[in-house]
Structures are given as C-alpha cells and as structure tokens.
Coordinates of C-alpha atoms and ligand atoms in Angstrom, one line a residue:
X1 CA -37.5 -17.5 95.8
X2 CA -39.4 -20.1 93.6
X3 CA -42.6 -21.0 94.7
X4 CA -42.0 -24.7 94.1
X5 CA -44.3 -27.5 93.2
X6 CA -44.7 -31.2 94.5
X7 CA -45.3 -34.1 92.3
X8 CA -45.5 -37.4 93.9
X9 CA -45.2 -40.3 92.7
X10 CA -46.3 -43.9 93.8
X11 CA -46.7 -47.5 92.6
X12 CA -49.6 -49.9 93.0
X13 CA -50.4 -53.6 92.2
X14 CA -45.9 -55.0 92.0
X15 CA -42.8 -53.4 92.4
X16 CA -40.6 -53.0 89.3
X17 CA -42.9 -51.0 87.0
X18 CA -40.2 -48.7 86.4
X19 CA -41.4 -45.5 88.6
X20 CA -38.0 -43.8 88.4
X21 CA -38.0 -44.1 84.7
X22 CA -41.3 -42.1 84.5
X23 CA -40.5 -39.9 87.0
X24 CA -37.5 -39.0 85.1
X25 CA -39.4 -38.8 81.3
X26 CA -41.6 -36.4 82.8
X27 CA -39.2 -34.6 84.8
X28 CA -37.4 -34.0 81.0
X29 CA -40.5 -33.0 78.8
X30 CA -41.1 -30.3 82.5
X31 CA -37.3 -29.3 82.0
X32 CA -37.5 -29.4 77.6
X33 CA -40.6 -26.7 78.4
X34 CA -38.1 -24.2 80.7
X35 CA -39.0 -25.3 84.2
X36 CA -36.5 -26.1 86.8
X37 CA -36.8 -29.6 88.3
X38 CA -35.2 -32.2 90.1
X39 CA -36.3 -35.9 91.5
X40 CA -35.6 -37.4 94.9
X41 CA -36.1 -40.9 95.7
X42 CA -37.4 -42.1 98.9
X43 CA -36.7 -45.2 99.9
X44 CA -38.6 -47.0 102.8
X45 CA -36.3 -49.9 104.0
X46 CA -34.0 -49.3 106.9
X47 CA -30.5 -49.3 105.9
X48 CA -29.3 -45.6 106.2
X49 CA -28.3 -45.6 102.9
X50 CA -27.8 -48.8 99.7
X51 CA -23.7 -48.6 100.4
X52 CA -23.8 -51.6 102.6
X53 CA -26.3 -53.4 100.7
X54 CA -25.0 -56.7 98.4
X55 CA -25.6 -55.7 94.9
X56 CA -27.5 -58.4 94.3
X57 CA -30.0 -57.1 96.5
X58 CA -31.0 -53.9 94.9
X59 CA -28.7 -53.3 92.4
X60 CA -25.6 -51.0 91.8
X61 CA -25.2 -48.4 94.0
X62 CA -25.1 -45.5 92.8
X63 CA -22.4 -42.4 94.2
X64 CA -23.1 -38.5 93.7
X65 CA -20.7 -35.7 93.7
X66 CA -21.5 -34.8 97.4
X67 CA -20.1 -38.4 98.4
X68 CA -23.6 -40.2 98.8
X69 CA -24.2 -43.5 98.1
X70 CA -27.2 -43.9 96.9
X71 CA -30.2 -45.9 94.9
X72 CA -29.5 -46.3 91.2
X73 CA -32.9 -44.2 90.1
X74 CA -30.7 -41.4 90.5
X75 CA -28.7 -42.5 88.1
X76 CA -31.6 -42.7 86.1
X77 CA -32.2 -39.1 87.1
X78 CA -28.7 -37.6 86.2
X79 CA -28.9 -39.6 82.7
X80 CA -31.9 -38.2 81.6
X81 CA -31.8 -34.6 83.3
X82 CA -28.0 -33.8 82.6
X83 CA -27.9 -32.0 86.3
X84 CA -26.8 -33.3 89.0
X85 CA -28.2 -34.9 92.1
X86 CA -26.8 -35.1 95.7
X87 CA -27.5 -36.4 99.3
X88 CA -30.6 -34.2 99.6
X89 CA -32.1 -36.8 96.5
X90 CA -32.2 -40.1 98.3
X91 CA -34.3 -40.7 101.8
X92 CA -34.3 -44.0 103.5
X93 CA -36.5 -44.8 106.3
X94 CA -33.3 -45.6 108.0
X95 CA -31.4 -42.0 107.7
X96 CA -35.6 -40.8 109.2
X97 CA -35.4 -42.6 111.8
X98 CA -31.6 -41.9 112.8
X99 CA -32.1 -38.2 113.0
X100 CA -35.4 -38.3 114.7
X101 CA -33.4 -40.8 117.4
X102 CA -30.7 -38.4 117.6
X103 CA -32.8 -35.3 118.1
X104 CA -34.5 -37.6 120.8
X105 CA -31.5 -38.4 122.6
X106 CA -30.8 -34.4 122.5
X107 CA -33.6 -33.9 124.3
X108 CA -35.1 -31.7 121.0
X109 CA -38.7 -33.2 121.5
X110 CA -38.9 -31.7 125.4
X111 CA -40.1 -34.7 127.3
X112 CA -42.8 -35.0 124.3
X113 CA -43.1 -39.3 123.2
X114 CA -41.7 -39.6 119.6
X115 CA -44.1 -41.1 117.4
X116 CA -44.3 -42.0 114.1
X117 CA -47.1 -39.1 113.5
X118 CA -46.2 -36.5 113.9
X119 CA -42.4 -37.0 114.5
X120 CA -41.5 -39.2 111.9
X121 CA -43.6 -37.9 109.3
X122 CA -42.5 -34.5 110.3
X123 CA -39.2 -35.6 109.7
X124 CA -40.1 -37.3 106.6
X125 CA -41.5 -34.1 105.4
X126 CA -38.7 -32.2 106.1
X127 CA -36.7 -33.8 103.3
X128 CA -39.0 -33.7 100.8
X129 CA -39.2 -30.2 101.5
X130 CA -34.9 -29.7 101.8
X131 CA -34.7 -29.7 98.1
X132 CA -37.9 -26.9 97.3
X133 CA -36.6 -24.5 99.9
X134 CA -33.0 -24.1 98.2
X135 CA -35.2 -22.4 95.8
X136 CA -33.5 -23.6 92.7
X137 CA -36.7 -26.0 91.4
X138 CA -39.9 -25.1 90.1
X139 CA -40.9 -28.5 90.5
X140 CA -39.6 -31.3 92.7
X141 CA -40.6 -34.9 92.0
X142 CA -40.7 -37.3 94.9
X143 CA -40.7 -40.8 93.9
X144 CA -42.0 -43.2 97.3
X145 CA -40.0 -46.5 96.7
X146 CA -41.9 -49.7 97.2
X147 CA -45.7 -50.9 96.6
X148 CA -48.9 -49.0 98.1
X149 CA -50.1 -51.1 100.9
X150 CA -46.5 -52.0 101.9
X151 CA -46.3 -51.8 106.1
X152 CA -42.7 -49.6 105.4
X153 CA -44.7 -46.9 102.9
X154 CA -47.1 -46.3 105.6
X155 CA -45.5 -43.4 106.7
X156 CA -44.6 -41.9 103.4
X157 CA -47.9 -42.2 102.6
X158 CA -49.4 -40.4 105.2
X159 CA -46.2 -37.9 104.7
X160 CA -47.8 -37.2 101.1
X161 CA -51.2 -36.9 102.5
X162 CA -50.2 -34.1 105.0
X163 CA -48.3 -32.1 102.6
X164 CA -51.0 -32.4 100.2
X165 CA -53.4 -30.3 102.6
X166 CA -50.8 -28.2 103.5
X167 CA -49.3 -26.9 100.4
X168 CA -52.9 -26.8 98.4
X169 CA -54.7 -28.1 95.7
X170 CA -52.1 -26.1 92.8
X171 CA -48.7 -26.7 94.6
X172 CA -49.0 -30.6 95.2
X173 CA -50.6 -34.0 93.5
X174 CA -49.7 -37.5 93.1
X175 CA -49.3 -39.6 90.2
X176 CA -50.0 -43.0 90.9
X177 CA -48.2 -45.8 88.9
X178 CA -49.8 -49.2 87.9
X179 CA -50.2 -51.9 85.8
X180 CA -53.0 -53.0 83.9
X181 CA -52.2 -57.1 82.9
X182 CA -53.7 -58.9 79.9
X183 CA -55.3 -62.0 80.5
X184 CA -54.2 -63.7 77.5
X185 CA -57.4 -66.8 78.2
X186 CA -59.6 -64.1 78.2
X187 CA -58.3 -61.7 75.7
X188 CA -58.6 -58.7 77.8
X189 CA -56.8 -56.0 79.6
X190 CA -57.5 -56.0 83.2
X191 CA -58.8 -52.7 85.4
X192 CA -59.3 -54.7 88.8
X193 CA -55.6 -54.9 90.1
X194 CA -56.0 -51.0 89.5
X195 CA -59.0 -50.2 91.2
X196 CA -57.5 -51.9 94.3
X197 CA -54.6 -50.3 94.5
X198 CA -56.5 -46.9 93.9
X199 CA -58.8 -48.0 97.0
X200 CA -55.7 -48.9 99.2
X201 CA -54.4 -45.3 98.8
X202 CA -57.7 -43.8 99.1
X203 CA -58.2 -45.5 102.6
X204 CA -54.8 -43.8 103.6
X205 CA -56.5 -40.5 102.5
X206 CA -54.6 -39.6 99.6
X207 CA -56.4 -39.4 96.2
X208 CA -54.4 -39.2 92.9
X209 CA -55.1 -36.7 90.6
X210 CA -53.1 -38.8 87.5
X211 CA -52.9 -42.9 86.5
X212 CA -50.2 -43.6 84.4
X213 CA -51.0 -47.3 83.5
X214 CA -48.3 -49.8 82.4
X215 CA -49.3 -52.2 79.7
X216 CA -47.7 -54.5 77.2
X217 CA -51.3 -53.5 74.8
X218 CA -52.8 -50.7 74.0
X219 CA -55.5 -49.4 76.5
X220 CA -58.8 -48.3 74.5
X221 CA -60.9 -45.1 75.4
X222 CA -63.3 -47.5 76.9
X223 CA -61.0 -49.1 79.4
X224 CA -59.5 -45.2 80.3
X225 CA -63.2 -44.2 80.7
X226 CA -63.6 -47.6 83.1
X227 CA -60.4 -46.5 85.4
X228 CA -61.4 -42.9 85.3
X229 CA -65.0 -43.9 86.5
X230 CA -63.8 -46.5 88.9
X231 CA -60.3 -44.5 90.3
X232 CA -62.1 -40.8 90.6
X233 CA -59.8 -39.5 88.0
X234 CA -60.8 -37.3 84.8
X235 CA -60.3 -39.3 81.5
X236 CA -57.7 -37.3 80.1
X237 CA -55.3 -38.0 83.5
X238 CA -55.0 -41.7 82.7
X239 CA -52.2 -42.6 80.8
X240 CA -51.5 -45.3 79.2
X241 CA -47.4 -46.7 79.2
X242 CA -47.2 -49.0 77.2
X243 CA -43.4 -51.2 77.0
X244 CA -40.9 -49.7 75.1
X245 CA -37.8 -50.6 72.7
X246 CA -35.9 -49.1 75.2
X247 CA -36.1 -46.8 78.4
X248 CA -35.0 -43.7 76.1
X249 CA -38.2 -43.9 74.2
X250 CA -40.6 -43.3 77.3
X251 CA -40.2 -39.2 77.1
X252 CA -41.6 -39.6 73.8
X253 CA -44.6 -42.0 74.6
X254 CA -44.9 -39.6 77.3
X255 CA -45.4 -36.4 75.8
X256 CA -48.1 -38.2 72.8
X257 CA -49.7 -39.4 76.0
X258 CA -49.9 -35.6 77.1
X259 CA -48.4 -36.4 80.6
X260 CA -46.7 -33.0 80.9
X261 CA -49.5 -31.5 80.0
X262 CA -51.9 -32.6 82.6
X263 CA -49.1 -31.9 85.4
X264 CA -49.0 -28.6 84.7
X265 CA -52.7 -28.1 84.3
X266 CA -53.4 -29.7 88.0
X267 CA -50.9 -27.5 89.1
X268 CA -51.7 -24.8 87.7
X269 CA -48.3 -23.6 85.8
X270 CA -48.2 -22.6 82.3
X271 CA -47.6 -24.5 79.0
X272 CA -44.7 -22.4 78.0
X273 CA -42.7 -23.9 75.3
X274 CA -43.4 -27.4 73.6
X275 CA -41.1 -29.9 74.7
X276 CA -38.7 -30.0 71.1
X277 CA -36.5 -33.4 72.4
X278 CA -33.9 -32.4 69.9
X279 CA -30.6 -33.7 71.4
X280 CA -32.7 -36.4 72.4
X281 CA -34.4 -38.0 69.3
X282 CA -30.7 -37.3 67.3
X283 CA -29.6 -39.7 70.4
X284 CA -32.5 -42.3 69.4
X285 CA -32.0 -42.0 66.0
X286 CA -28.0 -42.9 66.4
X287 CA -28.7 -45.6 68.6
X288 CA -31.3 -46.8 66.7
X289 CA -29.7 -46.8 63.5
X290 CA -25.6 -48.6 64.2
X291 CA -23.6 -48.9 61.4
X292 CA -21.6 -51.5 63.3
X293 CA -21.3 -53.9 66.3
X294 CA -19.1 -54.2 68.8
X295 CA -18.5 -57.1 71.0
X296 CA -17.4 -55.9 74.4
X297 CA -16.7 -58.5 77.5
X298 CA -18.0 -57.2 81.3
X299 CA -15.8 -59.3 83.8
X300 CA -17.3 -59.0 86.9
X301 CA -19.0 -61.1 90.1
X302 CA -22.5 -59.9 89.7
X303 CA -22.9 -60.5 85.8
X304 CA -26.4 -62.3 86.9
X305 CA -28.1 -59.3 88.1
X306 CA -27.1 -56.8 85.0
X307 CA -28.6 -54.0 87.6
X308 CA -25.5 -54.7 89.4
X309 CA -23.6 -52.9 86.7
X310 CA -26.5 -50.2 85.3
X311 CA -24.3 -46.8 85.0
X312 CA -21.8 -48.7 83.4
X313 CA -24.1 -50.6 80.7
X314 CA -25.9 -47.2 80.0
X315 CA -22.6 -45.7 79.7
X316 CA -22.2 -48.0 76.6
X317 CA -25.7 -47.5 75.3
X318 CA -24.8 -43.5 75.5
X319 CA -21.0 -44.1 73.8
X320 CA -22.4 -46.6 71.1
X321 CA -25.4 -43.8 69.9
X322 CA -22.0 -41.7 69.8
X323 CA -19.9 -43.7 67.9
X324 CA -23.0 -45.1 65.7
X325 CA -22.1 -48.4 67.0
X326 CA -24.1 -51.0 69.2
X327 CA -22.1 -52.2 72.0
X328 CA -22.8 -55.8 72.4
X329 CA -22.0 -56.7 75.9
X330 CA -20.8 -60.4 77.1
X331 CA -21.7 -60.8 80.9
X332 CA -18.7 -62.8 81.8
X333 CA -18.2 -64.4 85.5
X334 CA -14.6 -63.8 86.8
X335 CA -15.4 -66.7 88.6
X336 CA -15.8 -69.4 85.3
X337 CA -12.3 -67.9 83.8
X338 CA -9.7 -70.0 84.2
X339 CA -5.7 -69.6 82.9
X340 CA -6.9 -72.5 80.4
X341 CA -10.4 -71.4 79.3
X342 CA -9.6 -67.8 78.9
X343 CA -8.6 -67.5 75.4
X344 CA -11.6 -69.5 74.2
X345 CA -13.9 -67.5 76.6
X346 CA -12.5 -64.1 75.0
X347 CA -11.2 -64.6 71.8
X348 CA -14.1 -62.9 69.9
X349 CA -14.3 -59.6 71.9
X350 CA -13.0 -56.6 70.9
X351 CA -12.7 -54.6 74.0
X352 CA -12.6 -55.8 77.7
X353 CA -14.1 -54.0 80.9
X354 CA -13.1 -55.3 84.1
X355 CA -15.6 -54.1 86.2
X356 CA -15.9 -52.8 90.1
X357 CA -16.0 -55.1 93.0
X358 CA -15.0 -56.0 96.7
X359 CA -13.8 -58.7 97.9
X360 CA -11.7 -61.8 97.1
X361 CA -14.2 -63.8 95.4
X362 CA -13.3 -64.0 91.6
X363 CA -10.3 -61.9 91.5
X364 CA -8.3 -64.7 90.2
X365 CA -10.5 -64.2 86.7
X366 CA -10.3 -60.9 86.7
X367 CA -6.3 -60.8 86.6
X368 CA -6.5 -63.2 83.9
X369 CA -8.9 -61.5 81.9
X370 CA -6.2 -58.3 82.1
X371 CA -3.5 -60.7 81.5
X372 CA -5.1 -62.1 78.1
X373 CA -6.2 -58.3 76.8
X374 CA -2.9 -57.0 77.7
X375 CA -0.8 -59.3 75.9
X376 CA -3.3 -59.8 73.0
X377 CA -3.4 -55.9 72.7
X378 CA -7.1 -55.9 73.0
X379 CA -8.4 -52.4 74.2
X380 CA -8.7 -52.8 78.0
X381 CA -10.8 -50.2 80.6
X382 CA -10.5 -50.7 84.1
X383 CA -12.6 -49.5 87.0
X384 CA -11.6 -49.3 90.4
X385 CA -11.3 -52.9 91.3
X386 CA -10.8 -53.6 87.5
X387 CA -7.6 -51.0 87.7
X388 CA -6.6 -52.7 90.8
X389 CA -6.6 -56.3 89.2
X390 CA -4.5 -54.5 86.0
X391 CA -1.8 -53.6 88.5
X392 CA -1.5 -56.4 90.1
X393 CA -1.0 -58.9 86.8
X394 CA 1.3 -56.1 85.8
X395 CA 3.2 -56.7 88.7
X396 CA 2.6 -60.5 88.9
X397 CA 3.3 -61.0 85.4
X398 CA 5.7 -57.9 84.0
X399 CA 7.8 -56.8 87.1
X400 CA 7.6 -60.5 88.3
X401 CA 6.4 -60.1 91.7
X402 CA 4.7 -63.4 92.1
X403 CA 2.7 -62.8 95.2
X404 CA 2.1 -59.0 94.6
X405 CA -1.4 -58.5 95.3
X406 CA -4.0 -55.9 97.4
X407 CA -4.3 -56.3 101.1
X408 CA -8.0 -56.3 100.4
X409 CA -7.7 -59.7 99.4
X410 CA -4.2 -60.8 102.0
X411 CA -3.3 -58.9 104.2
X412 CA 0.2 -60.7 104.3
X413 CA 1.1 -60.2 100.9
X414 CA 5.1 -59.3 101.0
X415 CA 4.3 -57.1 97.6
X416 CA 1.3 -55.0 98.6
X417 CA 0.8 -53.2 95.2
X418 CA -2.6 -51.7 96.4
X419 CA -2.7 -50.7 99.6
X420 CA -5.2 -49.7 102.2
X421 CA -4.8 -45.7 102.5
X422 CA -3.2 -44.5 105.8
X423 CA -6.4 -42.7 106.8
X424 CA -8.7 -45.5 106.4
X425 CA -6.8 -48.3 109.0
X426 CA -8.3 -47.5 112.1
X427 CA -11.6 -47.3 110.1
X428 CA -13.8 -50.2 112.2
X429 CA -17.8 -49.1 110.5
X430 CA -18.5 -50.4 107.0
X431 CA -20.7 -47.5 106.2
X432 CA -20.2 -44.5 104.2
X433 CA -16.6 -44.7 105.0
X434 CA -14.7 -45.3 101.9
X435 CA -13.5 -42.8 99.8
X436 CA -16.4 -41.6 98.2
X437 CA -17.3 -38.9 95.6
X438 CA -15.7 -36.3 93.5
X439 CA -12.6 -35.5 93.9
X440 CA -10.1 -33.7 91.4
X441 CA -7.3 -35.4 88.9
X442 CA -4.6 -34.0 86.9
X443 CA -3.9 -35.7 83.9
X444 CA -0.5 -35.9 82.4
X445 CA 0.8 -34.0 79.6
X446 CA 0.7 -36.1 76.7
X447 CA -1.1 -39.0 78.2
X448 CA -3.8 -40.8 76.4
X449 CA -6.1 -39.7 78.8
X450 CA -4.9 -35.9 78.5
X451 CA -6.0 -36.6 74.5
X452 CA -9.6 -38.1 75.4
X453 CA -10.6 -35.7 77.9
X454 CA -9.4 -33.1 75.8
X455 CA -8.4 -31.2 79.6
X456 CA -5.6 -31.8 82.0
X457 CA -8.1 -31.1 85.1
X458 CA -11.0 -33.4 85.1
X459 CA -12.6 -34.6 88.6
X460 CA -14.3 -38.0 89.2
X461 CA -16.5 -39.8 91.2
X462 CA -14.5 -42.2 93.7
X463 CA -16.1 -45.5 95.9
X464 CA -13.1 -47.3 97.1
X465 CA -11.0 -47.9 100.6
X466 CA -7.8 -49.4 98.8
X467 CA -5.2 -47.5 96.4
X468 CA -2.0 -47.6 94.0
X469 CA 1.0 -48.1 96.8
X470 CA 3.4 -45.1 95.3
X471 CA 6.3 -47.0 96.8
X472 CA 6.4 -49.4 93.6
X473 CA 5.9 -46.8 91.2
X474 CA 9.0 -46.2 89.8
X475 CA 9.1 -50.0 89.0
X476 CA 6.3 -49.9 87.4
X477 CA 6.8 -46.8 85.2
X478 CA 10.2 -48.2 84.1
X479 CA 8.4 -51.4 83.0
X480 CA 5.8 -49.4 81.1
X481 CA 3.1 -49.2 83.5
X482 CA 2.5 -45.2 83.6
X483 CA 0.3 -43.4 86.3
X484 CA -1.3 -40.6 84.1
X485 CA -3.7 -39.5 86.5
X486 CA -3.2 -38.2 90.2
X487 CA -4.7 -36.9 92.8
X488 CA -3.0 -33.1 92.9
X489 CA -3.1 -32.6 96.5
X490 CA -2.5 -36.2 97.6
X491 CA -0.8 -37.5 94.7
X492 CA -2.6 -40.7 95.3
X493 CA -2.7 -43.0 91.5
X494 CA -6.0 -41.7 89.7
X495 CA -5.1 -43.5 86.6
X496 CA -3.0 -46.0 84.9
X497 CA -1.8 -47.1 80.9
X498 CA 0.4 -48.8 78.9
X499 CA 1.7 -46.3 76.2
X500 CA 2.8 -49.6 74.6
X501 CA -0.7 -50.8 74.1
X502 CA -3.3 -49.7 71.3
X503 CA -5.3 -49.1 74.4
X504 CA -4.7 -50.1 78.0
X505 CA -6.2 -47.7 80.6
X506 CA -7.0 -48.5 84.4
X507 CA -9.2 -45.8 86.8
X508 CA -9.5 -45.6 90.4
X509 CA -12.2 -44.0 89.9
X510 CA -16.0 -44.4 87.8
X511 CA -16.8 -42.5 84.5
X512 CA -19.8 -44.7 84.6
X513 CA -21.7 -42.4 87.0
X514 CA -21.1 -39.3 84.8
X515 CA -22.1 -40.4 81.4
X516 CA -25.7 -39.1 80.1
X517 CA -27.5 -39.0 77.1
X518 CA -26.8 -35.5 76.5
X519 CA -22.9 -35.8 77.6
X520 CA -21.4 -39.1 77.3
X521 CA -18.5 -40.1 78.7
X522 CA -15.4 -39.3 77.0
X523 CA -13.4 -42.3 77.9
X524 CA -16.4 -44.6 77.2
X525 CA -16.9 -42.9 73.9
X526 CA -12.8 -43.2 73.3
X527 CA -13.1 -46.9 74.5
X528 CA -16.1 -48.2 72.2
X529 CA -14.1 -46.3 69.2
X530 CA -10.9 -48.3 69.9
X531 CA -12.8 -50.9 70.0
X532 CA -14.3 -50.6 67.1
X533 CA -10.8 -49.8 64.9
X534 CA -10.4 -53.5 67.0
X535 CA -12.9 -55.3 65.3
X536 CA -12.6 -53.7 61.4
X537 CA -8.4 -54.5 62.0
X538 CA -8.9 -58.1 63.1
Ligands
LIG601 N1 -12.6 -53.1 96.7 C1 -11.8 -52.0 96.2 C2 -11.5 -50.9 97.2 O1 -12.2 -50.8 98.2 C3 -12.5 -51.4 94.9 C4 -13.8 -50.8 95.1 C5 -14.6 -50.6 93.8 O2 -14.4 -51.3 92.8 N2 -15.6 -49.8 93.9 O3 -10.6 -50.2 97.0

C-alpha cells in the first residue's frame, strides 16, 4: 500500500484561470519523474453530475469508461496523463449531499442531526480519500471547482482544512491559483487582488504552502518577494504562469518555473528522475511546425461556445501534430445551413464533422451538410448524432424514404431509421440514463475501419438513448450504406460507411474522448489525412 499524498488545488480572484490545466501540467512533470498520480475534480454546484446540464452552461460533457458523465477537466486529465479516469474523479456537491440524505433516511447517523460539519464534510472527505486508498497513486490532486469565497466552496474548503491536520504537514498542501492583472494606466502588475484572496482562505483556516500566479507579463523577483511577504509563502513557492501559445506548452513553463520541484520538497518525496518530456516536446514540435493546412467544417448547435465541442477540437489538435498538418476548423451552425446556402457555406472545406447533439433543433442542417459531403465525395466523420443525421439522408435521399427520420425528433415517423432501444422506453429520469461508457465493437473484416484501427476488437465510449433500427439494414447495405461496426453481444449498429466514398464513416459512438497527446486517435488521425490527400487533389 502507497502511502499517498494530497495536493490541493484552488482558485482566487475569477473563475476560468485554467486550474485543471495546471493541475494536469504538474500532474505530468510528477508522472515524467516515476510517481503515480491521478486528478479528481470537485465540483461544488448541485446537479449530481454535468449530464443534464445545457452545454452552453459548462461546456461538453465529458464520459469515462466506467459510464460517468462528467466535467471536461478530466478530459483535460486523460489528454495529458494518458491514464484513465473514472466516477471516483468527479464530485459534485449534489452526488455529497445525495448520499449523506440517503444514509440519513437509513437511519446510518442514529438519531444524530446531519450537518454540514461534520457530515457533509465527512462525506466530502471520503471522496477525496476513495481514490488514495485503492493504493494505486503516490499522489492524488484534488482540484476544488469554483472561486475562494464562493458560499458553495465553503464546505470544500473546510474539507481541505480538516484533512490538512489530519494527514500532516508532508502528506498534504494546497496550491492556490490566482491572477495577478496589469494595469495598463499604471504600467504595473497588481499583487492586491492576491493578497485578498490569500486572506479569504486564511480566514477559513487553510494556508497555502504554493502561489502559482497567472499573468499575461512577466512577474519580477521584486513582485514574487511582495506576494511571498504579503501571502506567508517562501519566495521560491510563487510561481509565475504566464499565457501561453497553447495549453500544451504549460508543463514546460512549469517545470522552468520549478513547480514540481517545490511539490515534492513540501511533501517531502524525492526528486528521482528529471522530468525528460520527450513524446511531449516531439508533439510540440509537430504541431508547431505544419507542413500543411487543412480546412475542416464542425456542424453542430453549440458552435458559439467551442467548449461545447473540447475532446473533439483537441482531438484535431492531437491528429494534426500527427499528420504535420494544422487542422483549421470552421464553427458552422446547423441552424444557418440551408438546401440553397450549403454549397457556398462548404465549398472550401476539405473534410466535414458532423458533431454530437440532442434534440430537434438544427437537424435539418446537419442532413444537408451529410447530403453535400456525400455526394461531393468530401471525407465525412460522424459522431453519434452526426451518424444518426448520415443515416437518415441516406435513407431520405438514397433508399428514398422521404419521411425516414429518428423518433428523437418524431415520434410518428412511418420510417423510423433510428430508433429508441427497447430497454430505454419505459425510461421516465433524464439522468445518467442513456447508454453511457465503454462498451466493445467488432469491426468488419475488410472494412475501412478494420484498416485504421489496425484491430477487429476496439471498445468505445458511448452517450446516446437512440440507435441504428436493424430492421432497415438490409436496405441499406444493398444501397451501399454498410454497418462495419457492431455491438458483438447486441449486435446493435456501432458504425457505418460508404465503401463507395473516398471517405464516409458514421459512429454511434465518440473517439473524441480517447484521443491524447501521447495516443491519438486513429480515426481522427485517418480522417485529417484524408483530408489532407482532399485538399492537395482539389
Ligand atoms: N441524441 C442522440 C441520442 O440520444 C445522440 C446523442 C449524442 O450525440 N451524444 O441517441
């Protein structure tokens, strides 16, 4: 058994200073030196988990191979870490409160009154704790969601606090994250917004032993020496992040800043190896340094918020470095394309992803964005929804069933092409009731998809309620619509092509959620490099 350390990690002064993305860098320079780690989110609004939420509230959400849907840090997480996370990773105050309710209603807490302290933070600790007590990790990083000072952190804070004293001064310490703005008037970098936000987590009793300080300039010795005096912190534990190109650089500016260094010397673990970053910086260097550009169109309802769509745009970031290419997406609504604006809209792309979605809103611009790549042979990748829409325009447009559609969107339809599954009609809650995480495909001999993944046996990460109806199947295959993928056990449609195309391929399923730096995703890589032949042939 590992006798595991706690790093946590919260924000001062505004939200969005990219926590997850420093709790990941450093999380990769700990794993480059040979110690285990892993980073769980916890999130302090009361949903149970983000799989209800509107993406436009907080972004995609993000699915693990144990079926949870979760906050898209840990996407973050897998991307940079190559392992992956589960469940046990993301905490809301909701899921808290729901088992500290249910072990009330039990009659656990023997006619005690539940309280926030100690029953709640008990609870809260508990989780943080889950992951260390598997024994796998040396180190787990806990990142608290939200602001310091926030009413919903509260608890979490007080959480951290507790642990801190229970675990001691070498198995726990927080790294608190905050911004230092330049007053351009003034010329100068600020320390006040800091010092405040230090304060307001000192008053909850919890000190931080590092700073690392978000800045678009440079921070001088003098200003480190002014936070360090101000924020009880030794000079060498603030840390200056300054932006970067891109979120792949921060390891880097990381390990100059010697933030590894100064975790392991507050905890007390050894140096071991230096963090070498090779697989890494050849990444960098490849995405850094295209040879070409691709122009690919994302179809989908929530282009405004390009969180919306995050595995899938880092997928392409990972497949471009791969290909030496750099993907340039085109955020297109499904709700602007229209039969007659469509060819002008797409005409210069090379490749077209229609993306995930629920819901009838915009559909009508997603069939015609298949319609236009499959008839103009441009290489096409569906995902879920995306593969849905391809069916139905196949059918539509190809078998000639006018009004074919998914009973997502009519429940009437006389051709219901995707169906709800069988399991999932007497379904009445909207949460966590889909059909969600991994689950295992066998690819078909011969199949495109056979010759990407280089395997017949792959398994993928599912979110959906709706599926391919295997009653038209034959239909389709003897139109040249070919299911190449299934589901072995239930022989439910994984995925779909056109052998006919240069490249036509439709998934029930998202290869977005598995593609990281170190391991991209084959069918991204396969798609950007069809795309590319695409733009030197035409
Ligand atoms: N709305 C579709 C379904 O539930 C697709 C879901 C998705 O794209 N993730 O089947």
């Amino acid at each position: 058994m590992k006798n595991t350390k706690y790093v946590f990690v919260t924000g001062g002064v505004t939200s969005s200073l990219g926590k997850g993305i420093i709790a990941a860098s450093l999380a990769k320079l700990l794993q480059e030196r040979g110690y285990s780690v892993t980073i769980q989110k916890l999130d302090p609004y009361i949903n149970i988990d983000p799989g209800t939420l509107n993406p436009y509230e907080h972004g995609e959400c993000y699915v693990t191979d144990d079926g949870a849907e979760t906050d898209l840090d840990l996407g973050h997480y897998e991307r940079f870490l190559n392992i992956p996370t589960s469940q046990s990773n993301n905490v809301t105050t909701g899921r808290i409160y729901q088992s500290v309710i249910e072990k009330e209603r039990k009659g656990d807490f023997l006619g005690k009154t539940v309280q926030v302290i100690p029953h709640i933070t008990d609870e809260i600790k508990h989780r943080i704790q889950i992951l260390g007590n598997t024994g796998d990790f040396d180190i787990v990083i806990t990142e608290i969601g939200g602001t310091v000072g926030d009413i919903e952190s509260l608890p979490y804070v007080e959480s951290v606090r507790q642990l801190l004293w229970e675990l001691g001064e070498d198995n726990a310490m927080v790294i608190h994250l905050t911004l230092v703005p330049y007053l351009a008037a003034a010329g100068e970098l600020k320390t006040k917004p800091t010092q405040h936000s230090v304060k307001m987590l000192m008053q909850s009793g919890v000190s931080p032993n590092i700073l690392v300080c978000r800045t678009e300039h440079e921070i001088s010795d003098t200003i480190k020496q002014k936070l360090a005096l101000f924020c009880n912190v030794r000079k060498e534990n603030v840390i200056q992040s300054i932006d970067a190109e891109t979120i792949y650089d921060v390891p880097n500016l990381m390990l100059e800043e010697g933030l590894d260094i100064a975790v392991l010397k507050k905890l007390n673990l050894a140096h071991k190896k230096q963090p070498k970053l090779k697989s890494w910086n050849q990444f960098l260097t490849n995405f850094k340094n295209p040879k070409y550009t691709i122009e690919i169109g994302l179809v989908g309802k929530y282009v405004e918020l390009h969180d919306a769509y995050k595995s899938i745009s880092e997928a392409f970031i990972h497949a471009g470095a791969k290909n030496k290419v750099s993907v340039n997406i085109h955020w297109i609504h499904s709700e602007e394309l229209t039969v007659k604006n469509v060819p002008r809209k797409l005409k210069k792309l090379n490749g077209i992803l229609v993306a995930p979605g629920f819901g009838e809103r915009g559909i009508e611009g997603k069939i015609e964005a298949v319609k236009y790549a499959r008839e103009n042979k441009i290489p096409f990748l569906g995902i879920c929804l995306g593969m849905q829409m391809a069916v139905i325009e196949f059918a539509r447009n190809v078998l000639g069933l006018k009004d074919a559609n998914s009973t997502e969107m009519d429940v009437n339809t006389s051709n219901p092409v995707i169906d709800i599954m069988e399991e999932q009609k007497n379904i009445t809650n909207y949460g966590g009731t889909m059909r969600l995480g991994a689950w295992d495909c066998k690819l078909a001999e011969n199949s495109k998809v056979a010759k990407i993944y280089k395997t017949k046996n792959i398994s993928e990460r599912h979110r959906h309620r709706f599926e391919f109806n295997n009653s038209y199947l034959n239909d389709f295959e003897n139109s040249g619509m070919i299911a190449t993928g299934k589901n072995p056990k239930t022989n439910l449609v994984e995925v779909v092509e056109i052998p006919s195309h240069p490249w036509f391929i439709g998934v029930q399923y998202h290869p977005e959620y598995k593609s990281t730096v170190l391991n991209p995703h084959p069918l991204f890589v396969n798609f950007v490099k069809a795309c590319l032949e695409h733009s030197l042939n035409y």
